Amino acid sequence: MEVNQLQRTFLEYTAALYREGFLDSQFTQLYQLQDESNPKFVVEVVSLFFDDSERLINDLSRALDEPNVDFKKIDAHVHQLKGSSSSIGAQRVKNSCISFRNSCEGQNTEGCLRCLQQVKQEYLLIKNKLEDLFQLEKQIVAAGGSTNLVEWML
């Protein structure tokens, strides 16, 4: 596939992620921080988000399996996940965390379990979609093209 076609695909795919609510403007702001001196900035930040999210989701699963559920501990984990998803622009994960925190406030174990499943699902969706986006970006760079998302979106 030629560079122009790859770039068009990249732009269309990214636009769909925004349109479908997976990403918000924070993701564009991340790309604004990337430059020639740190061309892998976004991939590195998002990889940290993936690692952190998986740890937090596992911690949440364990905490909800306890006989005496500590809702303050769960809320702290969800708050962390909400913050990290917000910082990369993972809008649907962030929104799932907001619902999760409401269940924590109500000390609703069943509600928390449902919210955990929703958070897991949204996390896996955005992880797969961003991995696909980064793979497409690699193909563009390998073909000699640029993926200056910010220029394209402004």
PDB file of C-alpha atoms in Angstrom:
ATOM      1  CA  MET A   1       0.000   0.000   0.000  1.00  0.00           C
ATOM      2  CA  GLU A   2       1.386   3.434  -0.870  1.00  0.00           C
ATOM      3  CA  VAL A   3       2.178   6.054   1.784  1.00  0.00           C
ATOM      4  CA  ASN A   4      -0.706   8.369   0.845  1.00  0.00           C
ATOM      5  CA  GLN A   5      -3.225   5.542   1.163  1.00  0.00           C
ATOM      6  CA  LEU A   6      -1.748   4.470   4.510  1.00  0.00           C
ATOM      7  CA  GLN A   7      -1.922   8.054   5.760  1.00  0.00           C
ATOM      8  CA  ARG A   8      -5.555   8.351   4.644  1.00  0.00           C
ATOM      9  CA  THR A   9      -6.371   5.098   6.425  1.00  0.00           C
ATOM     10  CA  PHE A  10      -4.578   6.333   9.563  1.00  0.00           C
ATOM     11  CA  LEU A  11      -6.521   9.604   9.528  1.00  0.00           C
ATOM     12  CA  GLU A  12      -9.874   7.915   8.870  1.00  0.00           C
ATOM     13  CA  TYR A  13      -9.244   5.340  11.603  1.00  0.00           C
ATOM     14  CA  THR A  14      -8.257   8.050  14.082  1.00  0.00           C
ATOM     15  CA  ALA A  15     -11.312  10.138  13.183  1.00  0.00           C
ATOM     16  CA  ALA A  16     -13.527   7.098  13.796  1.00  0.00           C
ATOM     17  CA  LEU A  17     -11.996   6.635  17.254  1.00  0.00           C
ATOM     18  CA  TYR A  18     -12.974  10.213  18.112  1.00  0.00           C
ATOM     19  CA  ARG A  19     -16.409   9.953  16.499  1.00  0.00           C
ATOM     20  CA  GLU A  20     -17.196   6.707  18.364  1.00  0.00           C
ATOM     21  CA  GLY A  21     -16.153   8.245  21.689  1.00  0.00           C
ATOM     22  CA  PHE A  22     -13.099   6.071  22.272  1.00  0.00           C
ATOM     23  CA  LEU A  23     -10.799   9.111  22.307  1.00  0.00           C
ATOM     24  CA  ASP A  24     -11.128  12.766  23.216  1.00  0.00           C
ATOM     25  CA  SER A  25      -9.043  15.896  22.687  1.00  0.00           C
ATOM     26  CA  GLN A  26      -6.497  14.842  25.314  1.00  0.00           C
ATOM     27  CA  PHE A  27      -5.170  12.268  22.841  1.00  0.00           C
ATOM     28  CA  THR A  28      -4.518  15.063  20.318  1.00  0.00           C
ATOM     29  CA  GLN A  29      -2.727  17.009  23.038  1.00  0.00           C
ATOM     30  CA  LEU A  30      -0.460  14.008  23.618  1.00  0.00           C
ATOM     31  CA  TYR A  31       0.498  14.073  19.953  1.00  0.00           C
ATOM     32  CA  GLN A  32       1.281  17.786  20.275  1.00  0.00           C
ATOM     33  CA  LEU A  33       3.956  16.871  22.828  1.00  0.00           C
ATOM     34  CA  GLN A  34       5.637  14.445  20.419  1.00  0.00           C
ATOM     35  CA  ASP A  35       8.430  15.765  18.217  1.00  0.00           C
ATOM     36  CA  GLU A  36      11.586  14.687  16.388  1.00  0.00           C
ATOM     37  CA  SER A  37      13.536  14.483  19.643  1.00  0.00           C
ATOM     38  CA  ASN A  38      11.016  11.994  21.075  1.00  0.00           C
ATOM     39  CA  PRO A  39       9.194  10.374  18.137  1.00  0.00           C
ATOM     40  CA  LYS A  40       7.801   7.518  20.242  1.00  0.00           C
ATOM     41  CA  PHE A  41       6.391   9.711  23.018  1.00  0.00           C
ATOM     42  CA  VAL A  42       2.722   8.785  22.477  1.00  0.00           C
ATOM     43  CA  VAL A  43       3.444   5.062  22.157  1.00  0.00           C
ATOM     44  CA  GLU A  44       5.519   5.163  25.365  1.00  0.00           C
ATOM     45  CA  VAL A  45       2.866   7.064  27.346  1.00  0.00           C
ATOM     46  CA  VAL A  46       0.090   4.782  26.113  1.00  0.00           C
ATOM     47  CA  SER A  47       2.191   1.685  26.921  1.00  0.00           C
ATOM     48  CA  LEU A  48       2.553   2.958  30.490  1.00  0.00           C
ATOM     49  CA  PHE A  49      -1.225   3.437  30.560  1.00  0.00           C
ATOM     50  CA  PHE A  50      -1.700  -0.185  29.416  1.00  0.00           C
ATOM     51  CA  ASP A  51       0.637  -1.518  32.122  1.00  0.00           C
ATOM     52  CA  ASP A  52      -0.914   0.641  34.837  1.00  0.00           C
ATOM     53  CA  SER A  53      -4.478  -0.186  33.784  1.00  0.00           C
ATOM     54  CA  GLU A  54      -3.879  -3.929  33.781  1.00  0.00           C
ATOM     55  CA  ARG A  55      -2.404  -3.723  37.275  1.00  0.00           C
ATOM     56  CA  LEU A  56      -5.324  -1.621  38.536  1.00  0.00           C
ATOM     57  CA  ILE A  57      -7.944  -3.887  36.934  1.00  0.00           C
ATOM     58  CA  ASN A  58      -6.305  -6.924  38.577  1.00  0.00           C
ATOM     59  CA  ASP A  59      -6.221  -5.079  41.916  1.00  0.00           C
ATOM     60  CA  LEU A  60      -9.916  -4.243  41.516  1.00  0.00           C
ATOM     61  CA  SER A  61     -10.787  -7.856  40.736  1.00  0.00           C
ATOM     62  CA  ARG A  62      -8.945  -9.061  43.838  1.00  0.00           C
ATOM     63  CA  ALA A  63     -10.496  -6.362  46.047  1.00  0.00           C
ATOM     64  CA  LEU A  64     -14.007  -7.253  44.885  1.00  0.00           C
ATOM     65  CA  ASP A  65     -13.340 -10.950  45.629  1.00  0.00           C
ATOM     66  CA  GLU A  66     -12.647 -10.193  49.299  1.00  0.00           C
ATOM     67  CA  PRO A  67     -15.308 -11.352  51.786  1.00  0.00           C
ATOM     68  CA  ASN A  68     -15.435  -7.842  53.297  1.00  0.00           C
ATOM     69  CA  VAL A  69     -15.238  -5.441  50.371  1.00  0.00           C
ATOM     70  CA  ASP A  70     -13.244  -2.285  51.142  1.00  0.00           C
ATOM     71  CA  PHE A  71     -15.073   0.278  49.033  1.00  0.00           C
ATOM     72  CA  LYS A  72     -12.589   3.044  49.888  1.00  0.00           C
ATOM     73  CA  LYS A  73      -9.747   0.929  48.519  1.00  0.00           C
ATOM     74  CA  ILE A  74     -11.760   0.109  45.395  1.00  0.00           C
ATOM     75  CA  ASP A  75     -12.663   3.758  44.913  1.00  0.00           C
ATOM     76  CA  ALA A  76      -8.989   4.722  45.193  1.00  0.00           C
ATOM     77  CA  HIS A  77      -8.067   2.222  42.451  1.00  0.00           C
ATOM     78  CA  VAL A  78     -10.927   3.386  40.226  1.00  0.00           C
ATOM     79  CA  HIS A  79      -9.942   7.022  40.812  1.00  0.00           C
ATOM     80  CA  GLN A  80      -6.394   6.191  39.672  1.00  0.00           C
ATOM     81  CA  LEU A  81      -7.672   4.396  36.573  1.00  0.00           C
ATOM     82  CA  LYS A  82      -9.989   7.292  35.777  1.00  0.00           C
ATOM     83  CA  GLY A  83      -7.089   9.731  36.029  1.00  0.00           C
ATOM     84  CA  SER A  84      -4.745   7.732  33.829  1.00  0.00           C
ATOM     85  CA  SER A  85      -7.412   7.061  31.196  1.00  0.00           C
ATOM     86  CA  SER A  86      -8.301  10.744  31.202  1.00  0.00           C
ATOM     87  CA  SER A  87      -4.640  11.715  30.763  1.00  0.00           C
ATOM     88  CA  ILE A  88      -4.346   9.809  27.474  1.00  0.00           C
ATOM     89  CA  GLY A  89      -7.832  10.659  26.225  1.00  0.00           C
ATOM     90  CA  ALA A  90      -9.400   7.208  26.663  1.00  0.00           C
ATOM     91  CA  GLN A  91     -12.866   8.700  27.023  1.00  0.00           C
ATOM     92  CA  ARG A  92     -14.978   5.546  27.234  1.00  0.00           C
ATOM     93  CA  VAL A  93     -12.718   4.019  29.903  1.00  0.00           C
ATOM     94  CA  LYS A  94     -12.906   7.283  31.864  1.00  0.00           C
ATOM     95  CA  ASN A  95     -16.724   7.340  31.589  1.00  0.00           C
ATOM     96  CA  SER A  96     -16.927   3.717  32.789  1.00  0.00           C
ATOM     97  CA  CYS A  97     -14.820   4.694  35.792  1.00  0.00           C
ATOM     98  CA  ILE A  98     -17.256   7.495  36.654  1.00  0.00           C
ATOM     99  CA  SER A  99     -20.113   4.949  36.844  1.00  0.00           C
ATOM    100  CA  PHE A 100     -17.852   2.626  38.821  1.00  0.00           C
ATOM    101  CA  ARG A 101     -17.145   5.341  41.398  1.00  0.00           C
ATOM    102  CA  ASN A 102     -20.904   5.931  41.799  1.00  0.00           C
ATOM    103  CA  SER A 103     -21.357   2.233  42.649  1.00  0.00           C
ATOM    104  CA  CYS A 104     -18.506   2.503  45.144  1.00  0.00           C
ATOM    105  CA  GLU A 105     -20.145   5.479  46.834  1.00  0.00           C
ATOM    106  CA  GLY A 106     -23.334   3.455  47.165  1.00  0.00           C
ATOM    107  CA  GLN A 107     -21.300   0.488  48.485  1.00  0.00           C
ATOM    108  CA  ASN A 108     -23.035  -1.631  45.872  1.00  0.00           C
ATOM    109  CA  THR A 109     -20.958  -4.787  45.373  1.00  0.00           C
ATOM    110  CA  GLU A 110     -23.084  -6.098  42.485  1.00  0.00           C
ATOM    111  CA  GLY A 111     -22.965  -2.697  40.805  1.00  0.00           C
ATOM    112  CA  CYS A 112     -19.189  -2.612  41.253  1.00  0.00           C
ATOM    113  CA  LEU A 113     -18.853  -6.061  39.693  1.00  0.00           C
ATOM    114  CA  ARG A 114     -20.928  -4.962  36.681  1.00  0.00           C
ATOM    115  CA  CYS A 115     -18.870  -1.773  36.388  1.00  0.00           C
ATOM    116  CA  LEU A 116     -15.637  -3.773  36.579  1.00  0.00           C
ATOM    117  CA  GLN A 117     -16.787  -5.855  33.613  1.00  0.00           C
ATOM    118  CA  GLN A 118     -17.641  -2.675  31.707  1.00  0.00           C
ATOM    119  CA  VAL A 119     -14.248  -1.131  32.517  1.00  0.00           C
ATOM    120  CA  LYS A 120     -12.478  -4.325  31.408  1.00  0.00           C
ATOM    121  CA  GLN A 121     -14.423  -4.361  28.144  1.00  0.00           C
ATOM    122  CA  GLU A 122     -13.754  -0.684  27.377  1.00  0.00           C
ATOM    123  CA  TYR A 123     -10.098  -1.068  28.310  1.00  0.00           C
ATOM    124  CA  LEU A 124      -9.629  -4.066  25.998  1.00  0.00           C
ATOM    125  CA  LEU A 125     -11.397  -2.240  23.163  1.00  0.00           C
ATOM    126  CA  ILE A 126      -9.218   0.872  23.407  1.00  0.00           C
ATOM    127  CA  LYS A 127      -6.086  -1.226  23.848  1.00  0.00           C
ATOM    128  CA  ASN A 128      -6.776  -3.170  20.656  1.00  0.00           C
ATOM    129  CA  LYS A 129      -7.740  -0.049  18.726  1.00  0.00           C
ATOM    130  CA  LEU A 130      -4.644   1.890  19.795  1.00  0.00           C
ATOM    131  CA  GLU A 131      -2.382  -1.080  19.071  1.00  0.00           C
ATOM    132  CA  ASP A 132      -3.899  -1.190  15.551  1.00  0.00           C
ATOM    133  CA  LEU A 133      -3.367   2.570  15.190  1.00  0.00           C
ATOM    134  CA  PHE A 134       0.285   2.296  16.266  1.00  0.00           C
ATOM    135  CA  GLN A 135       0.832  -0.617  13.889  1.00  0.00           C
ATOM    136  CA  LEU A 136      -0.518   1.494  11.037  1.00  0.00           C
ATOM    137  CA  GLU A 137       1.746   4.339  12.134  1.00  0.00           C
ATOM    138  CA  LYS A 138       4.766   1.980  11.974  1.00  0.00           C
ATOM    139  CA  GLN A 139       3.823   0.986   8.426  1.00  0.00           C
ATOM    140  CA  ILE A 140       3.624   4.645   7.378  1.00  0.00           C
ATOM    141  CA  VAL A 141       7.023   5.472   8.871  1.00  0.00           C
ATOM    142  CA  ALA A 142       8.557   2.323   7.351  1.00  0.00           C
ATOM    143  CA  ALA A 143       7.220   3.431   3.955  1.00  0.00           C
ATOM    144  CA  GLY A 144       8.914   6.820   4.395  1.00  0.00           C
ATOM    145  CA  GLY A 145       5.843   8.786   5.410  1.00  0.00           C
ATOM    146  CA  SER A 146       4.892  10.964   8.347  1.00  0.00           C
ATOM    147  CA  THR A 147       2.057  10.610  10.836  1.00  0.00           C
ATOM    148  CA  ASN A 148       1.802  14.148  12.093  1.00  0.00           C
ATOM    149  CA  LEU A 149      -1.678  13.691  13.500  1.00  0.00           C
ATOM    150  CA  VAL A 150      -1.788  17.181  14.961  1.00  0.00           C
ATOM    151  CA  GLU A 151      -1.163  18.883  11.597  1.00  0.00           C
ATOM    152  CA  TRP A 152      -3.833  16.736   9.973  1.00  0.00           C
ATOM    153  CA  MET A 153      -6.426  17.413  12.646  1.00  0.00           C
ATOM    154  CA  LEU A 154      -5.924  21.181  12.923  1.00  0.00           C
TER     155      LEU A 154
END
